[in-house]
Each structure stands twice: as C-alpha cells, then as structure tokens.
C-alpha cells in the first residue's frame, strides 16, 4: 500500500510481468488515461475499462469496476479533473464494456473481474463462505449478491478460469456449462495480510514461449467497431436491448492485420508524465492512431469542466463560511467553538 509511486518513478520495477484490472479503490485519474489499457509503469499492465490481451499463448480478458445499477446504463460521464462525486462513481461498471466483451467469440483462458459474478456462490462451498462472511447470508439467499452483468459474461464467454477479489475471502467454485461441456474454475483470494490466503500459484500450459505481451486481434477489431457507441453522457441507454451487433467480420480482421502488419506486440511505451509535454496519454494516442479512430477523450471540453468545478467550489466555500459565521454568532457560553473547516484538509473536489 502507498508504494506505487516508487514503481511509477522507476525507483522499483516489478520483477515479473503483472496484469491487472481496476476495482473500487484505485487512482482513477491515472487509469482513466488508459481507458483502452496500457502500462501504468514499467512491467505492470492495466487491461483498461475492459480488455483482452495475449501472453504465452493464453488469452486473458478482464473488466474493471464494480456494479451499481443506477450508473450501469450511463456513459462514462465523469470528466477530468474529477470532483468528489466523480471519484466515487468513475469505477462503476458500464454496460458498454459488457457489450464489447459479449462481441468476443474466441475461447478465453483467463477472465479477471473485481466483484464476483452473481450466483457464483451456488457452485462452491457456500456454507464455509457464510461461516467466514455471515453478513452475506441475506444477499445470497435472495440471489442479490454479486454482479448480474458479469454473470452474463461468465455464462456466454465460459473462460477456463475466472479470478475475482473484492470480498476479502478465499473462495473456490467450478461452473459446469452443460451445453458446451466446458468448465470455469472460479477463484477469489483473501486480503493481502499475514496469515491470510492471498496468494495462489496456478501452472497453465503455454503454446508460445515469447515473453512479449500482445494485443488480441479480435479485440482490436471490436474496439474499432464499437468506438462510435462510446458515450460520455448521463443518459440511460442500453445497447444490449437494441438490435446492434458489433461482432467482427473477416473484413474487420483483415483491416487489423493490415494496420498492424501482423505484429501485435504491445509496445513498451510507458512515459512518466514528468518527462512528457503531451497533455493526453501517449499510449492512448498511439493506439487510436493505429486504429484510425478519433480521440474522443480530448474532445471533452476541459476548460468548461474547470469553470464548472471552480463555481461548485465557490458555492461550497460560501456554505462553509456561512456555517462558520452562524457558529460565531451563537450565544453560547462555551466560547471555544470548533471551526468546521480544517485548513489542513485536502479538498478533493477543488
């Protein structure tokens, strides 16, 4: 905890390639710059809001965030610089990310999510889980525990392995997909503390001895094909309930092959912001240029956002000043009135 700055600065380097997705306690400003995925520092790769990559012949997919129904159908409406509300909603999963992953038809070896798919406890030792986490009893009984959106991914994508976190408890399950005959082995691990089950090594067969992390050609085609549906508004619009499909065609795949010249190694192009004059993230710029896609992120009106935040900040400051003035005007015998503003507190919504 609180040591990432050492990896970002290069003071320390992860000894092995690390791939991760975001949960609900992340540096969202940093990860938002890598919406499509990218290096957060040397040798640590973020899969993006959703993503698929290849390593050692294994296809690894994932989705970031946690499920909140009131934000699920909205666009990615949070705009930098994030205010106090934004940093508490930006990690809420959006249907658009589920939609993209459901267009994927190739076999997936590993899937990663933060919260658990809804209903997963029925496929493991539920009694033992409730012994450790008794507060989940009601939610599990009425089937409201877990993420209904990733449950659909689990049943459709049917990956060999599914890894999750969030609940700070080790839990294993095996989901048998009757129609296909496939199995998904689910594993969640405990919090990283002494004496807890927070680590497990799984040895998977590899068909590629390369140590390079690679883009997935089908996923690149999906990014290209779905980009027109990427939204930054607060409207509740469902793509899954529409007739829209973005499954890549052979022509879509051929386009990616030509653009990437059949070379899919992800460039090691992490740059510390301190060493760059570029306002936008260079990794995102290069990927979008390769896919010949417009950079919709820079089209968000940054200056208007700054003005909006400053105005909200002034309103809040006026409220605080009014509170303090009212306190000072109280005819209280105790003259040591506590000031409700802490001058040393960092205001995240300024």
XYZ file of C-alpha atoms in Angstrom:
350
model
C 0.000 0.000 0.000
C 1.074 3.567 -0.799
C 4.203 2.359 -2.587
C 3.103 2.628 -6.217
C 4.905 5.939 -6.652
C 8.184 4.043 -6.426
C 7.189 1.886 -9.418
C 5.858 4.886 -11.353
C 9.091 6.802 -10.860
C 11.240 3.790 -11.766
C 12.799 3.543 -8.320
C 11.438 -0.009 -8.220
C 10.453 -2.324 -11.091
C 8.020 -5.223 -10.886
C 10.170 -8.394 -11.136
C 7.623 -10.203 -13.336
C 5.023 -9.017 -15.825
C 1.858 -8.073 -13.903
C -1.586 -7.668 -15.483
C -4.469 -6.142 -13.523
C -7.929 -4.621 -13.706
C -9.357 -1.794 -11.603
C -11.577 -2.211 -8.568
C -13.181 0.411 -6.367
C -10.053 1.740 -4.631
C -7.846 2.932 -7.458
C -6.077 6.042 -8.744
C -8.887 6.645 -11.208
C -7.281 9.732 -12.745
C -4.282 7.637 -13.828
C -6.362 4.679 -15.053
C -8.790 6.906 -16.986
C -5.908 7.985 -19.206
C -5.519 4.300 -20.082
C -9.173 3.602 -20.855
C -8.156 1.173 -23.638
C -5.433 -0.370 -21.473
C -1.750 0.339 -21.132
C 1.339 0.414 -18.941
C 0.808 2.181 -15.612
C 4.551 1.839 -15.081
C 7.276 -0.451 -16.353
C 6.173 -4.120 -16.387
C 2.705 -3.518 -14.883
C -0.107 -3.501 -17.443
C -3.689 -2.310 -16.949
C -6.343 -4.088 -19.053
C -8.452 -0.953 -19.298
C -12.145 -0.458 -18.557
C -12.395 -3.757 -20.414
C -9.794 -5.548 -22.439
C -8.280 -8.697 -23.925
C -4.573 -9.429 -24.385
C -2.420 -12.452 -25.192
C 0.564 -13.746 -23.285
C 2.361 -17.052 -23.703
C -0.399 -18.338 -25.929
C -3.023 -17.575 -23.274
C -5.890 -15.190 -23.934
C -6.523 -13.008 -20.876
C -9.650 -10.850 -20.625
C -10.998 -8.612 -17.917
C -13.328 -5.831 -16.876
C -12.747 -3.096 -14.311
C -15.008 -1.638 -11.642
C -17.968 -2.818 -9.624
C -21.687 -3.000 -10.437
C -24.071 -0.199 -9.460
C -27.409 -0.362 -11.243
C -28.020 3.406 -11.202
C -24.891 4.076 -13.312
C -24.834 0.883 -15.378
C -26.646 2.215 -18.481
C -24.974 5.621 -18.424
C -22.000 6.695 -20.486
C -18.611 7.412 -18.948
C -19.846 10.833 -17.858
C -17.105 11.672 -15.357
C -14.716 14.243 -16.793
C -11.282 15.230 -15.508
C -10.332 16.885 -13.294
C -12.574 14.675 -11.158
C -14.546 16.144 -8.297
C -15.502 14.419 -5.067
C -18.557 12.773 -6.655
C -16.721 11.643 -9.785
C -14.091 9.694 -7.870
C -16.906 7.692 -6.270
C -18.701 6.819 -9.500
C -15.983 6.533 -12.150
C -15.282 2.937 -11.111
C -18.922 1.916 -11.575
C -19.148 -0.603 -14.402
C -20.943 0.478 -17.582
C -22.991 -1.727 -19.895
C -20.901 -0.560 -22.847
C -17.937 -2.564 -21.512
C -20.097 -5.672 -21.120
C -21.437 -5.125 -24.637
C -17.928 -5.047 -26.098
C -16.874 -8.239 -24.340
C -20.026 -10.063 -25.474
C -18.979 -9.459 -29.092
C -15.911 -11.629 -28.438
C -16.276 -15.187 -29.780
C -12.800 -16.773 -29.438
C -12.038 -19.016 -26.426
C -10.795 -17.198 -23.330
C -8.348 -18.827 -20.938
C -8.461 -16.353 -18.046
C -11.022 -13.724 -17.102
C -10.451 -11.159 -14.350
C -13.058 -9.049 -12.539
C -13.153 -7.243 -9.220
C -16.561 -8.133 -7.822
C -17.930 -11.665 -8.129
C -20.420 -12.781 -10.789
C -23.920 -13.075 -9.396
C -24.806 -16.601 -8.294
C -21.228 -17.891 -8.203
C -21.569 -18.987 -4.562
C -24.024 -21.724 -5.616
C -21.152 -23.518 -7.349
C -18.840 -23.670 -4.331
C -18.865 -24.291 -0.588
C -21.481 -21.735 0.370
C -21.681 -22.991 3.950
C -17.974 -22.359 4.536
C -18.234 -18.938 2.902
C -21.096 -17.928 5.203
C -19.131 -19.139 8.207
C -16.464 -16.588 7.323
C -18.776 -13.873 5.919
C -22.095 -14.278 7.715
C -23.252 -10.776 6.728
C -23.732 -12.090 3.171
C -26.445 -14.533 4.237
C -29.460 -12.443 3.216
C -27.992 -11.340 -0.132
C -27.017 -14.890 -1.037
C -30.438 -16.221 -0.013
C -32.304 -13.792 -2.255
C -29.691 -14.011 -5.051
C -28.841 -10.306 -4.920
C -25.192 -10.922 -4.070
C -22.741 -10.424 -6.907
C -22.654 -8.734 -10.283
C -25.531 -9.642 -12.675
C -23.657 -8.160 -15.647
C -20.547 -10.303 -15.228
C -22.754 -13.340 -14.641
C -23.860 -12.933 -18.258
C -20.220 -12.761 -19.317
C -19.449 -15.914 -17.346
C -22.249 -17.856 -18.997
C -21.524 -16.562 -22.519
C -17.721 -16.429 -22.627
C -17.174 -19.553 -20.497
C -13.481 -18.921 -19.737
C -11.327 -21.698 -18.321
C -10.506 -19.620 -15.232
C -12.188 -16.657 -13.586
C -10.347 -14.662 -10.910
C -12.027 -12.074 -8.659
C -11.366 -10.157 -5.447
C -13.431 -7.545 -3.555
C -14.835 -9.681 -0.717
C -11.507 -10.299 1.079
C -12.052 -14.017 1.462
C -10.773 -17.088 -0.352
C -13.487 -18.892 -2.275
C -13.367 -21.534 -4.985
C -16.075 -22.777 -7.310
C -16.457 -24.805 -10.501
C -19.131 -23.813 -13.005
C -20.118 -26.548 -15.470
C -21.555 -25.253 -18.744
C -23.872 -28.075 -19.770
C -24.407 -27.227 -23.438
C -20.726 -26.802 -24.292
C -19.321 -29.272 -21.796
C -16.801 -26.639 -20.655
C -15.888 -25.784 -17.082
C -14.939 -22.471 -15.499
C -12.800 -22.648 -12.374
C -13.502 -19.640 -10.158
C -11.076 -18.355 -7.564
C -11.221 -15.355 -5.229
C -8.431 -14.676 -2.751
C -8.235 -13.029 0.644
C -6.801 -9.668 1.599
C -3.020 -9.338 1.463
C -2.293 -9.660 5.196
C -0.175 -12.025 7.308
C -1.832 -15.400 7.855
C -4.443 -14.895 5.124
C -4.923 -16.840 1.858
C -3.972 -14.041 -0.531
C -1.661 -15.911 -2.922
C -2.046 -18.953 -5.148
C 0.165 -20.199 -7.979
C -1.529 -21.827 -10.957
C 0.553 -23.510 -13.652
C -1.070 -23.232 -17.079
C 0.222 -24.820 -20.296
C 1.695 -22.370 -22.786
C 1.804 -22.621 -26.576
C 4.048 -19.579 -27.033
C 7.476 -19.197 -25.450
C 7.576 -15.467 -26.185
C 7.857 -13.172 -23.166
C 6.019 -10.396 -25.009
C 2.572 -9.154 -24.085
C 0.449 -8.904 -27.231
C -2.719 -7.244 -28.423
C -5.565 -9.573 -29.329
C -6.544 -9.113 -32.970
C -10.230 -9.842 -32.403
C -10.381 -7.368 -29.508
C -8.720 -4.673 -31.608
C -11.396 -5.217 -34.247
C -14.089 -4.893 -31.568
C -12.564 -1.630 -30.300
C -12.609 -0.305 -33.846
C -16.181 -1.389 -34.492
C -17.719 -0.237 -31.193
C -15.993 3.119 -30.801
C -18.910 5.017 -32.351
C -21.067 3.871 -29.409
C -18.701 5.206 -26.732
C -20.609 7.845 -24.760
C -19.724 10.489 -22.176
C -23.273 11.493 -21.171
C -25.599 10.526 -18.314
C -28.402 9.149 -20.482
C -29.599 5.635 -19.677
C -29.254 3.800 -22.989
C -28.937 0.045 -23.411
C -27.002 -1.423 -26.326
C -27.762 -4.986 -25.232
C -31.501 -4.359 -25.552
C -31.071 -2.956 -29.055
C -30.536 -4.764 -32.337
C -26.950 -3.537 -32.559
C -24.216 -6.126 -33.050
C -20.521 -5.411 -33.460
C -19.120 -8.903 -33.974
C -16.030 -8.500 -36.180
C -16.311 -9.731 -39.750
C -13.476 -11.226 -41.811
C -13.010 -7.801 -43.395
C -12.696 -6.231 -39.937
C -9.993 -8.746 -39.015
C -8.216 -8.175 -42.329
C -8.187 -4.442 -41.643
C -6.456 -5.002 -38.281
C -3.927 -7.358 -39.869
C -3.024 -4.707 -42.423
C -2.870 -1.840 -39.943
C -0.644 -3.768 -37.525
C 1.287 -5.595 -40.232
C 0.561 -8.843 -38.346
C 2.730 -7.654 -35.449
C 0.772 -7.419 -32.211
C 3.454 -6.987 -29.558
C 2.313 -4.219 -27.223
C 4.984 -1.503 -27.332
C 6.692 -0.754 -24.046
C 5.860 2.914 -24.354
C 5.238 3.961 -20.762
C 6.346 7.548 -20.162
C 6.368 9.264 -16.797
C 4.199 12.403 -17.097
C 7.063 14.328 -15.582
C 9.118 13.568 -18.693
C 6.420 14.399 -21.246
C 4.980 17.631 -22.591
C 1.953 15.786 -24.004
C -1.342 16.658 -22.269
C -3.039 13.438 -23.374
C -1.645 9.968 -22.706
C 0.857 8.932 -25.371
C -0.149 5.259 -25.204
C -3.778 6.112 -25.945
C -2.772 8.478 -28.752
C -0.642 5.827 -30.467
C -3.259 3.067 -30.217
C -6.055 5.267 -31.561
C -3.820 6.417 -34.419
C -3.066 2.806 -35.288
C -6.798 2.019 -35.338
C -7.549 5.250 -37.232
C -10.019 6.292 -34.562
C -10.794 9.841 -33.384
C -9.584 10.691 -29.903
C -12.967 11.336 -28.314
C -11.375 11.911 -24.922
C -9.680 15.196 -25.818
C -12.961 16.435 -27.257
C -14.429 16.610 -23.755
C -14.450 20.328 -23.000
C -11.738 20.558 -20.372
C -11.984 24.334 -19.927
C -15.737 24.217 -19.293
C -15.109 21.475 -16.747
C -12.570 23.648 -14.918
C -15.058 26.541 -14.778
C -17.811 24.233 -13.532
C -15.614 22.844 -10.751
C -14.462 26.305 -9.677
C -18.065 27.525 -9.497
C -19.102 24.491 -7.448
C -16.104 25.056 -5.213
C -17.128 28.687 -4.598
C -20.670 27.602 -3.709
C -19.337 25.039 -1.257
C -16.910 27.565 0.222
C -19.747 30.050 0.722
C -21.757 27.377 2.504
C -18.849 26.600 4.787
C -18.282 30.291 5.534
C -21.972 30.668 6.355
C -21.771 27.735 8.753
C -18.766 29.236 10.496
C -20.460 32.664 10.713
C -23.564 31.104 12.241
C -21.433 29.302 14.777
C -19.655 32.506 15.698
C -22.962 34.290 16.177
C -24.347 31.722 18.581
C -24.813 32.973 22.119
C -23.050 30.000 23.617
C -21.381 30.005 26.992
C -18.640 27.911 25.556
C -16.531 30.377 23.557
C -14.276 27.625 22.208
C -16.395 26.948 19.160
C -14.903 24.294 16.888
C -14.261 25.602 13.382
C -15.916 23.216 10.916
C -13.274 23.883 8.259
C -9.972 22.079 8.602
C -7.365 24.263 6.861
C -5.024 21.297 6.548
C -7.562 19.059 4.821
C -7.058 18.396 1.103
C -10.277 19.272 -0.715
C -10.620 16.619 -3.416
C -13.408 18.489 -5.225
C -11.487 21.728 -5.793
